[in-house]
GROMACS .gro file of C-alpha atoms in nm:
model
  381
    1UNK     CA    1  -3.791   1.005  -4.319
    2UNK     CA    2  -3.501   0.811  -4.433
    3UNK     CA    3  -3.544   0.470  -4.449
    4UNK     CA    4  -3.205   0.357  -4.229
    5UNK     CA    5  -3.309   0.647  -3.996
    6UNK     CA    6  -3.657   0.420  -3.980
    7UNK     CA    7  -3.504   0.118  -3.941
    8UNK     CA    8  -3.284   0.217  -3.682
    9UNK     CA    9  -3.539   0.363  -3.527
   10UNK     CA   10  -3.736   0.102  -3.505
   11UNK     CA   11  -3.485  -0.195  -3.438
   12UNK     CA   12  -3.521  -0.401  -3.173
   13UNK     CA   13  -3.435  -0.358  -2.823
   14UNK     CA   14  -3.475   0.053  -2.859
   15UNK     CA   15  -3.647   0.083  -2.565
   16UNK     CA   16  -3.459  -0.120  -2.358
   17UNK     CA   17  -3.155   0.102  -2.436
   18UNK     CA   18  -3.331   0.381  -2.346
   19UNK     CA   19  -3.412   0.244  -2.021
   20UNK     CA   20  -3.054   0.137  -1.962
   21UNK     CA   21  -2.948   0.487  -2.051
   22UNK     CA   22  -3.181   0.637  -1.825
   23UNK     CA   23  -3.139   0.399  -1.524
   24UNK     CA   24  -2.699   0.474  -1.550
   25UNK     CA   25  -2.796   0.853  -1.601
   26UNK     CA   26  -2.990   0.833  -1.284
   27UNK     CA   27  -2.707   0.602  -1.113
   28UNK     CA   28  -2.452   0.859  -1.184
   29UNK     CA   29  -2.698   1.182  -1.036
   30UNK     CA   30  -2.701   1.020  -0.715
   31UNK     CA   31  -2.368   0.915  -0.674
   32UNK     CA   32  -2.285   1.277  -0.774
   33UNK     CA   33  -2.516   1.419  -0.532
   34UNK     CA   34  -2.414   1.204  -0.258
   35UNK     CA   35  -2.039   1.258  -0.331
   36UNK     CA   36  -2.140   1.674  -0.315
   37UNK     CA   37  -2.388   1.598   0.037
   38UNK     CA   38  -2.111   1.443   0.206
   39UNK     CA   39  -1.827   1.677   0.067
   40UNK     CA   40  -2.063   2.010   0.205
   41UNK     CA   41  -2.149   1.834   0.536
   42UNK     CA   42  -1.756   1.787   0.563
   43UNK     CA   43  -1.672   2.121   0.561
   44UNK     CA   44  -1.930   2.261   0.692
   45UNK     CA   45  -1.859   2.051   1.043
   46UNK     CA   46  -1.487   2.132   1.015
   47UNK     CA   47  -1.472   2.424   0.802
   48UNK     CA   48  -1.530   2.691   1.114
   49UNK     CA   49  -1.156   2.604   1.238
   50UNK     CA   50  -1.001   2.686   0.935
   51UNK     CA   51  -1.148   3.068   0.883
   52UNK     CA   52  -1.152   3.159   1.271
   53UNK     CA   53  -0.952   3.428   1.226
   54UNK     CA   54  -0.812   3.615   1.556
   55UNK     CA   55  -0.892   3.969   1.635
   56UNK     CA   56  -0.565   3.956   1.866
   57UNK     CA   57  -0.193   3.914   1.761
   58UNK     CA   58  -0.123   3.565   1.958
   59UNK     CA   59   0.187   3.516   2.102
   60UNK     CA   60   0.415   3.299   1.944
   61UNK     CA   61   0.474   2.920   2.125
   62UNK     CA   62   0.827   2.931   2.083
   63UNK     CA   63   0.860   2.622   1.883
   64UNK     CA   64   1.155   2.646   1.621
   65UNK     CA   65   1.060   2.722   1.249
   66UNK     CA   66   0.733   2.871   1.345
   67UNK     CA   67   0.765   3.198   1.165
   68UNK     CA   68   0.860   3.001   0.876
   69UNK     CA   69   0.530   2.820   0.897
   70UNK     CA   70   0.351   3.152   1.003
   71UNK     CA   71   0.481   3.299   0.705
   72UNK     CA   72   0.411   3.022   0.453
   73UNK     CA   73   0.045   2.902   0.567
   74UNK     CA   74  -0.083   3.274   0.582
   75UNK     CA   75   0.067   3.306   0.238
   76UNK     CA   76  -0.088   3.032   0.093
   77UNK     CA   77  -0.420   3.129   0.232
   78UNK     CA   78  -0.480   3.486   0.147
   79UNK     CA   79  -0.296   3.396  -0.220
   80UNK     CA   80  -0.539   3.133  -0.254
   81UNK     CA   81  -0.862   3.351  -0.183
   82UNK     CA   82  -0.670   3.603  -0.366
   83UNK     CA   83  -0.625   3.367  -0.684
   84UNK     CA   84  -0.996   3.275  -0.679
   85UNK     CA   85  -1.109   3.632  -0.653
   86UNK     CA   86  -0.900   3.730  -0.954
   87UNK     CA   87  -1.006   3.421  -1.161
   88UNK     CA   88  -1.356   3.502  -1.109
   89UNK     CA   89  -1.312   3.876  -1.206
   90UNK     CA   90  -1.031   3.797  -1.483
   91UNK     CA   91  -1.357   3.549  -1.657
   92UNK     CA   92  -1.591   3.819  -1.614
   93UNK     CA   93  -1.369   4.049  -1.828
   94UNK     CA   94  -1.237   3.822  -2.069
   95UNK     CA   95  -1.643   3.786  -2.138
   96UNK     CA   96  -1.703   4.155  -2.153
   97UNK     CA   97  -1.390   4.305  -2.338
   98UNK     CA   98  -1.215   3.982  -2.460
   99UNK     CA   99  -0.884   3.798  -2.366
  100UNK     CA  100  -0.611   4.062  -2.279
  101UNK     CA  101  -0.301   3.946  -2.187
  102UNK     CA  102  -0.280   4.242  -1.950
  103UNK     CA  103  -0.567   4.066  -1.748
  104UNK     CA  104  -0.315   3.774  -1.654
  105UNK     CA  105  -0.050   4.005  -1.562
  106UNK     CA  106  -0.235   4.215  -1.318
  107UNK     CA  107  -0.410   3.898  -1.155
  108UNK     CA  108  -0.041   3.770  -1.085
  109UNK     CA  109   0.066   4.105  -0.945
  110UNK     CA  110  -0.266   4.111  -0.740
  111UNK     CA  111  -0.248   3.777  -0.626
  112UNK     CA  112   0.161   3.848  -0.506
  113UNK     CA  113   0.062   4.123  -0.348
  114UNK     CA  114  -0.255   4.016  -0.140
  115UNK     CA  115  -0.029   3.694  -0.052
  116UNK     CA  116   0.272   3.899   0.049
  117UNK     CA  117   0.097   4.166   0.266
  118UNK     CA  118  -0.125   3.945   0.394
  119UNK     CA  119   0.162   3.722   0.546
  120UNK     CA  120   0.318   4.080   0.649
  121UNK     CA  121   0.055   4.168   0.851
  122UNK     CA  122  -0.193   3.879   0.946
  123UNK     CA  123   0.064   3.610   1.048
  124UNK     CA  124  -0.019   3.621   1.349
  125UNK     CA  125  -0.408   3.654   1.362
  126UNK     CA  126  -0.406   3.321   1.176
  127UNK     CA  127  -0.698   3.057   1.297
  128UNK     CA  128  -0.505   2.870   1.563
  129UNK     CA  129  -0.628   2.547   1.443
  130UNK     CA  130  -0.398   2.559   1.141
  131UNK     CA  131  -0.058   2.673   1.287
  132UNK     CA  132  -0.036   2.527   1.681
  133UNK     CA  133   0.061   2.216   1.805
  134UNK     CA  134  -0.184   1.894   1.842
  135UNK     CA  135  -0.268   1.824   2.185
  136UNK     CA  136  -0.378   1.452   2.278
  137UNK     CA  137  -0.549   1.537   2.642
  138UNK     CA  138  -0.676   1.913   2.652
  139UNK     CA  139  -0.875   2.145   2.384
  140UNK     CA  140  -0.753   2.372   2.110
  141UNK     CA  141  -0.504   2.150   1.966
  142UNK     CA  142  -0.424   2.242   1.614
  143UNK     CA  143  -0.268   2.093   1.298
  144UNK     CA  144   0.071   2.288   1.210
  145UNK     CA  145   0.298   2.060   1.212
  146UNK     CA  146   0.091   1.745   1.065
  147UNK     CA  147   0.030   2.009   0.794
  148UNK     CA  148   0.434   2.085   0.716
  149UNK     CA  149   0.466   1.707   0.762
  150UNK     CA  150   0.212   1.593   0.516
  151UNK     CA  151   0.351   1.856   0.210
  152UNK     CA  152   0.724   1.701   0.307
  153UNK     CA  153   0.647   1.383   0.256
  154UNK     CA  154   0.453   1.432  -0.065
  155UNK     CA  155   0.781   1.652  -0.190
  156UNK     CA  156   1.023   1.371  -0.056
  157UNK     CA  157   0.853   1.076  -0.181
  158UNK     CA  158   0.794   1.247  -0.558
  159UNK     CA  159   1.193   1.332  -0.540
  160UNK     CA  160   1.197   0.931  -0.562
  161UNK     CA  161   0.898   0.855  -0.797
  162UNK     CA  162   0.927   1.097  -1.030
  163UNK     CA  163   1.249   1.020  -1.206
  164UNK     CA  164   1.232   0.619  -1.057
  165UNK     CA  165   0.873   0.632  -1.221
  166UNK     CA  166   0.850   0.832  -1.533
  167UNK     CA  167   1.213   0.672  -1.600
  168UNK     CA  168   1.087   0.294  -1.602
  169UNK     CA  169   0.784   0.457  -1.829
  170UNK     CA  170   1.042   0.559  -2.074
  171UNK     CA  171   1.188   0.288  -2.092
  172UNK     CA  172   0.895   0.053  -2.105
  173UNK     CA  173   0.720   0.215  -2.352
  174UNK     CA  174   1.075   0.325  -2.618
  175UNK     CA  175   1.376   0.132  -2.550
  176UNK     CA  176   1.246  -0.197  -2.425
  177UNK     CA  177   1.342  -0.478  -2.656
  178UNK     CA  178   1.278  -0.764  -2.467
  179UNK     CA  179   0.919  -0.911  -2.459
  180UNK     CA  180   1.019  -1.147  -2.176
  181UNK     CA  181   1.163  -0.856  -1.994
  182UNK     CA  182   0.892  -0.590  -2.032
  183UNK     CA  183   0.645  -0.894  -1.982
  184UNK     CA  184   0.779  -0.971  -1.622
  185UNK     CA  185   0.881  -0.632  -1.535
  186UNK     CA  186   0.532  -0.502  -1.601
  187UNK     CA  187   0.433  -0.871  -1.396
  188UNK     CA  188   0.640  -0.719  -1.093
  189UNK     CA  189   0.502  -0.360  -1.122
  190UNK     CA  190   0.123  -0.525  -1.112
  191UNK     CA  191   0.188  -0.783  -0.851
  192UNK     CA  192   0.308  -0.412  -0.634
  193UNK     CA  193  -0.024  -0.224  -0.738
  194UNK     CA  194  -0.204  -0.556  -0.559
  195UNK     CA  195  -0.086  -0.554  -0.228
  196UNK     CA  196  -0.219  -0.391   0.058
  197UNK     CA  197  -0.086  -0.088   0.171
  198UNK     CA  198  -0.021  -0.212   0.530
  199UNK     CA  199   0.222  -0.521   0.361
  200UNK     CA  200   0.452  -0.150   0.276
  201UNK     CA  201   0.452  -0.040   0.612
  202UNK     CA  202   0.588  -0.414   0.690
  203UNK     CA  203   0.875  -0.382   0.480
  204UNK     CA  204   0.963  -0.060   0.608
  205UNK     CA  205   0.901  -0.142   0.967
  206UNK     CA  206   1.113  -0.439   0.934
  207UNK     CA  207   1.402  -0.274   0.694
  208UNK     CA  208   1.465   0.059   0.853
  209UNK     CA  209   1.346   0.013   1.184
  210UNK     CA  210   1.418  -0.321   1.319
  211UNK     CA  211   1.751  -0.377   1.036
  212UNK     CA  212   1.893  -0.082   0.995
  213UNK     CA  213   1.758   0.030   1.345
  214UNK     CA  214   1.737   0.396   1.194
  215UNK     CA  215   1.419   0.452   1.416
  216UNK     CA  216   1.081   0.581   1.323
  217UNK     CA  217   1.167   0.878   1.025
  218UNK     CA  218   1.020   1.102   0.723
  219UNK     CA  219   1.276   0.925   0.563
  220UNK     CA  220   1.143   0.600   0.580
  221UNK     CA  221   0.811   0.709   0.573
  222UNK     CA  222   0.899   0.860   0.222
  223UNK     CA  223   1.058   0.585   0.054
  224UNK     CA  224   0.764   0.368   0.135
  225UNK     CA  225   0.519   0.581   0.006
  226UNK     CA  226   0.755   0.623  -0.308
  227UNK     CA  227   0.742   0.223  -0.363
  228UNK     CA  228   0.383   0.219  -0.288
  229UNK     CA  229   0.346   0.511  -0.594
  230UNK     CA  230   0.561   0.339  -0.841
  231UNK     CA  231   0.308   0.119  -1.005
  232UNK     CA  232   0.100   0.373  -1.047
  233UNK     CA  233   0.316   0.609  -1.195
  234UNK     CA  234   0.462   0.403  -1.430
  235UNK     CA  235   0.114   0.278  -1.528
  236UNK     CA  236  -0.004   0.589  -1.612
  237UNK     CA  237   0.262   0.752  -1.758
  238UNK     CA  238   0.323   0.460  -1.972
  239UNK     CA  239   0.038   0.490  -2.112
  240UNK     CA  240   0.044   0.886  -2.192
  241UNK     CA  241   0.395   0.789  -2.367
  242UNK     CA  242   0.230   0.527  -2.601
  243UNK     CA  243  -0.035   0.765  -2.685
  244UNK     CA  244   0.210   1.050  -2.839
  245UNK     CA  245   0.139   1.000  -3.254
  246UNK     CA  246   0.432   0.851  -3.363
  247UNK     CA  247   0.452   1.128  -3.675
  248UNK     CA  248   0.622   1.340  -3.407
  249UNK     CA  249   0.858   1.087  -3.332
  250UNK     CA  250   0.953   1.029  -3.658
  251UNK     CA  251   0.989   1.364  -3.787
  252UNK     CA  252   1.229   1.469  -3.517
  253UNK     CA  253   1.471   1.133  -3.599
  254UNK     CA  254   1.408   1.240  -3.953
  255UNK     CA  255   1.537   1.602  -3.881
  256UNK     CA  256   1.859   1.407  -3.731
  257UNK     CA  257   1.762   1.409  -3.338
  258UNK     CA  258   1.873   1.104  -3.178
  259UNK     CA  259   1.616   0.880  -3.016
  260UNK     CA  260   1.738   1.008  -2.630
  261UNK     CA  261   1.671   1.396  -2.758
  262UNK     CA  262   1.332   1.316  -2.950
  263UNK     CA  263   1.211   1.153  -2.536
  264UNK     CA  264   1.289   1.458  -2.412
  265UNK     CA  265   1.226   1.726  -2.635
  266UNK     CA  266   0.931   1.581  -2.816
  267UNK     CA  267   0.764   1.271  -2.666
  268UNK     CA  268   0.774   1.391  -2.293
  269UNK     CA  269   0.642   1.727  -2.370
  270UNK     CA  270   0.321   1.610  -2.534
  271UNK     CA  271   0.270   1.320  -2.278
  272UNK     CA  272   0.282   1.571  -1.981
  273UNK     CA  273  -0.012   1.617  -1.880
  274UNK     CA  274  -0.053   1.239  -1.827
  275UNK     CA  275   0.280   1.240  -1.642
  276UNK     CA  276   0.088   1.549  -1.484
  277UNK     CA  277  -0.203   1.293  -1.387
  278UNK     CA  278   0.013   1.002  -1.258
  279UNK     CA  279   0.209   1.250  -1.008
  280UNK     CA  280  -0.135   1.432  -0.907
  281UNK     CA  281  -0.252   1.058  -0.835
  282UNK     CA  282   0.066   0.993  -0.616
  283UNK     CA  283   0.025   1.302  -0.461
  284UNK     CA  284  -0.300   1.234  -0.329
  285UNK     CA  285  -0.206   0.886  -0.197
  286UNK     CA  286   0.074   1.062   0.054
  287UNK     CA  287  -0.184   1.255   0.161
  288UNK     CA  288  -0.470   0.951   0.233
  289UNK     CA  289  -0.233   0.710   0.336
  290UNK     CA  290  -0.210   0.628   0.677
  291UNK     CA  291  -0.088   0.238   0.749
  292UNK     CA  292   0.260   0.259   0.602
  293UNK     CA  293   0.334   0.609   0.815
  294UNK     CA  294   0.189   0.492   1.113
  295UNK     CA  295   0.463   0.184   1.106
  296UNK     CA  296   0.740   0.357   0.947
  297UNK     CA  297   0.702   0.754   1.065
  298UNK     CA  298   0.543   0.715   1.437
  299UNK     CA  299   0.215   0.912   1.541
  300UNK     CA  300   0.393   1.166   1.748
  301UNK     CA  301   0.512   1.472   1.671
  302UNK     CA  302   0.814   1.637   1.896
  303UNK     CA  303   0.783   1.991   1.989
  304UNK     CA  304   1.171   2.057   1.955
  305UNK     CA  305   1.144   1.976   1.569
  306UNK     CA  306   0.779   2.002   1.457
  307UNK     CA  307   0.951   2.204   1.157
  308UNK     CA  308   1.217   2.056   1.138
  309UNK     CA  309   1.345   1.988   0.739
  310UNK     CA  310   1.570   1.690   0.857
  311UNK     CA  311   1.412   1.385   0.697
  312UNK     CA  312   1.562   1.129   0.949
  313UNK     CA  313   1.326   1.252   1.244
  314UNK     CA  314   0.993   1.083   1.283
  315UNK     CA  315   0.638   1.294   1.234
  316UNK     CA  316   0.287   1.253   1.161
  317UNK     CA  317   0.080   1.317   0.866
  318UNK     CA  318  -0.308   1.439   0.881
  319UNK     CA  319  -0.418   1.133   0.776
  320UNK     CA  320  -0.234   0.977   1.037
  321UNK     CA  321  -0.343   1.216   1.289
  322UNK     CA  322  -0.715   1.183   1.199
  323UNK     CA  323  -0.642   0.793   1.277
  324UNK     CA  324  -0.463   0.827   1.581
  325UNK     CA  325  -0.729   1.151   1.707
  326UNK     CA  326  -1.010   0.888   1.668
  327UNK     CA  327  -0.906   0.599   1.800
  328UNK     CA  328  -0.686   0.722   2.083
  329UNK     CA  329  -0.721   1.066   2.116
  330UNK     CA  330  -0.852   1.190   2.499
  331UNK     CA  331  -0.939   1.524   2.414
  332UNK     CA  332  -1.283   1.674   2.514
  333UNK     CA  333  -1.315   1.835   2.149
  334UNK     CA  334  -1.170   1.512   1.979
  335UNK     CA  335  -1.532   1.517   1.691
  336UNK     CA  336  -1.449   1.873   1.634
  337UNK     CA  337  -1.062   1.815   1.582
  338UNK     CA  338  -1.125   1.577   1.385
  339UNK     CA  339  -1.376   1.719   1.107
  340UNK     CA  340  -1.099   2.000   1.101
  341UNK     CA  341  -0.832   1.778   1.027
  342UNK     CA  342  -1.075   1.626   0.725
  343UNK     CA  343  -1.197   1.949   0.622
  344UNK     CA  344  -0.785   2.052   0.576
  345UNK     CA  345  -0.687   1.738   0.375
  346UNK     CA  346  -0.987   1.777   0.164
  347UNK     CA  347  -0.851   2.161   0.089
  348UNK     CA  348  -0.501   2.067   0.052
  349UNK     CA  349  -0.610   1.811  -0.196
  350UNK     CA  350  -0.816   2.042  -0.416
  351UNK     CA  351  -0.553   2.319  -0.355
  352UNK     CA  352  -0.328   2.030  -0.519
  353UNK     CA  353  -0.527   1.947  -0.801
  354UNK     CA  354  -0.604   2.320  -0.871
  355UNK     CA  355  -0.208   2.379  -0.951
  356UNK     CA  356  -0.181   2.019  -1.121
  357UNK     CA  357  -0.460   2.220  -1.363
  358UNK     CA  358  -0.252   2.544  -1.409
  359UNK     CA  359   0.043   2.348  -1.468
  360UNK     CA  360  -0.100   2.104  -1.758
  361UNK     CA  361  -0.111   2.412  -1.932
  362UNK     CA  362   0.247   2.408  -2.032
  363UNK     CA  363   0.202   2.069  -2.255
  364UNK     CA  364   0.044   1.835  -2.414
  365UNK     CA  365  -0.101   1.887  -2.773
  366UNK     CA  366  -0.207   2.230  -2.775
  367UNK     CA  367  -0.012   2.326  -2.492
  368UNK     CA  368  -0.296   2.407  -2.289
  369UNK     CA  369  -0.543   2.170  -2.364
  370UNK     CA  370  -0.701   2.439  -2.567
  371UNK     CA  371  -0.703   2.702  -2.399
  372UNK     CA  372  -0.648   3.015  -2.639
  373UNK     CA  373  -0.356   3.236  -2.619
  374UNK     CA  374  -0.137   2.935  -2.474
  375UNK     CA  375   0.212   2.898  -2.483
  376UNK     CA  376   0.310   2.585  -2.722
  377UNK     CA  377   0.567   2.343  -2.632
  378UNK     CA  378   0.855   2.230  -2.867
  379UNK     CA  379   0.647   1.909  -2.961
  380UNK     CA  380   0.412   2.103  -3.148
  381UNK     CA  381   0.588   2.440  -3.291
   0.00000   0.00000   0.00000
């Protein structure tokens, strides 16, 4: 044997670090299993409402922009089980014959097709639960328009952090001079990241409904989420920026690019999959939050414009009607509304993250994180 492998081997305190590694190993199995116990009992308690399918064509409830939602949930639905079905069989080929670009092209047509004639035909045999209006004192109340509401606020309030966020990232982390400045500005952003979320819903109580007496509104709802997101975003993509090998940089200022073209065409190419993360992150903070909407966007939601896209109307989220379902909800099937309403964020948030995933393909070093046959970006042609 050698004789450093020996004394390594027999150094002191060996044991105990195999000990340590096998107590954080075990640590870890049981969180995992307890994170996957809970997850399954979840949707298992709430998953029934979201695949009872109808054997009946229901009558529509007349509610404006209810086709619209018809259309769209029963398209993302069957193009989601069609997308996993095609994955799973596009794998299994790639194993057998090899990667084909064909393969990709006929599971896009297949999943277009399933999602499009799906939504032609089985609109309207839909599980109710997803597409009818909540009810707060008799059964069968259903999560439509919480469901619209909760993807329009996460669209609104990204419309502000996005180019707010990955903006003061930029900045921070290539054209900042001052160390005072960046030193108080980054004081600021942490001192936000602190505070509670329910201090937001304050400051947006206070500004736009008591001030400005604009009511309770998506819009305000949004804008308070977006501040609430900020810290993080800029945190995160910061951090992506400053990690982008500065050879790249370089070479394109060498090649005559100015420093405002090499951002964009270089450095923000190859940092987006970390600008990828930070949104995905904000993303899934609209959809838990509930104490800044409940004081900003109300906990009703008015039948004349559940769909409505006007951002100055107020609305709940599902996180907000999950609250408001257990702590004031008179229902007789309040438990069972309830686990739905989990069991549907927890799907729209892996839903989420599954497209975050498809979309990181189109950056970062090799593009696609590896993944052969990948499209490259400019950074690294």
């Amino acid at each position: 044997m050698n004789p450093a492998a020996a004394g390594f081997d027999s150094r002191r305190g060996r044991s105990s670090e195999k000990l340590l590694k096998g107590l954080l190993g075990a640590a870890s199995l049981c969180l995992l299993l307890m994170y996957v116990v809970g997850l399954v009992h979840l949707l298992l308690r709430g998953g029934s409402k979201l695949v009872s399918f109808t054997s009946y064509a229901y009558a529509p409830s007349g509610v404006e922009g209810e086709g619209v939602m018809l259309w769209v949930v029963a398209a993302s639905l069957f193009g989601a089980v069609a997308w996993a079905i095609a994955s799973a069989a596009r794998a299994l080929l790639a194993r057998v014959y090899g990667p084909n670009p064909r393969f990709d092209t006929a599971t896009r047509v297949f999943v277009a097709c399933v999602a499009f004639f799906g939504a032609l035909f089985l609109r309207n045999h839909l599980p109710r639960f997803l597409v009818s209006m909540p009810s707060e004192t008799t059964a069968g109340g259903g999560v439509g328009p919480e469901i619209f509401n909760t993807i329009y606020f996460a669209v609104l309030s990204t419309l502000v952090t996005l180019p707010v966020g990955v903006g003061a990232a930029v900045y921070l982390a290539r054209f900042a001079r001052s160390p005072r400045y960046v030193a108080a500005l980054r004081t600021a952003l942490d001192t936000l990241a602190s505070l509670p979320s329910i201090v937001y819903g304050l400051f947006g109580f206070l500004v736009f409904v008591v001030e400005m007496k604009a009511g309770y509104s998506l819009f305000a709802g949004a804008f308070v989420l977006a501040l609430l997101n900020l810290p993080l975003v800029v945190g995160v993509t910061e951090e992506s920026l400053r990690a982008v090998p500065r050879e790249l940089e370089d070479a394109s200022l060498a090649l005559g690019a100015t420093q405002v073209q090499t951002v964009l065409r270089v450095t923000l190419p190859y940092a987006w999959p970390g600008v990828l993360s930070a949104l995905v992150l904000s993303i899934g903070r609209v959809f838990a939050e509930s104490a800044p909407l409940i004081m900003t966007a109300g906990t009703t939601v008015s039948r004349s414009s559940a769909y409505s896209l006007s951002p100055f109307r107020g609305g709940e989220t599902l996180a907000v009607h999950l609250w408001y379902v257990n702590s004031a909800g008179l229902s007789p099937d309040k438990a069972a509304v309830s686990a739905g309403t989990a069991a549907v964020l927890v799907v729209l948030i892996a839903l989420t993250n599954m497209l975050a995933a498809r979309l990181a393909r189109y950056g970062g070093a090799l593009g696609s994180r590896g993944v052969p046959g990948s499209r490259l970006t400019k950074a690294t042609r």
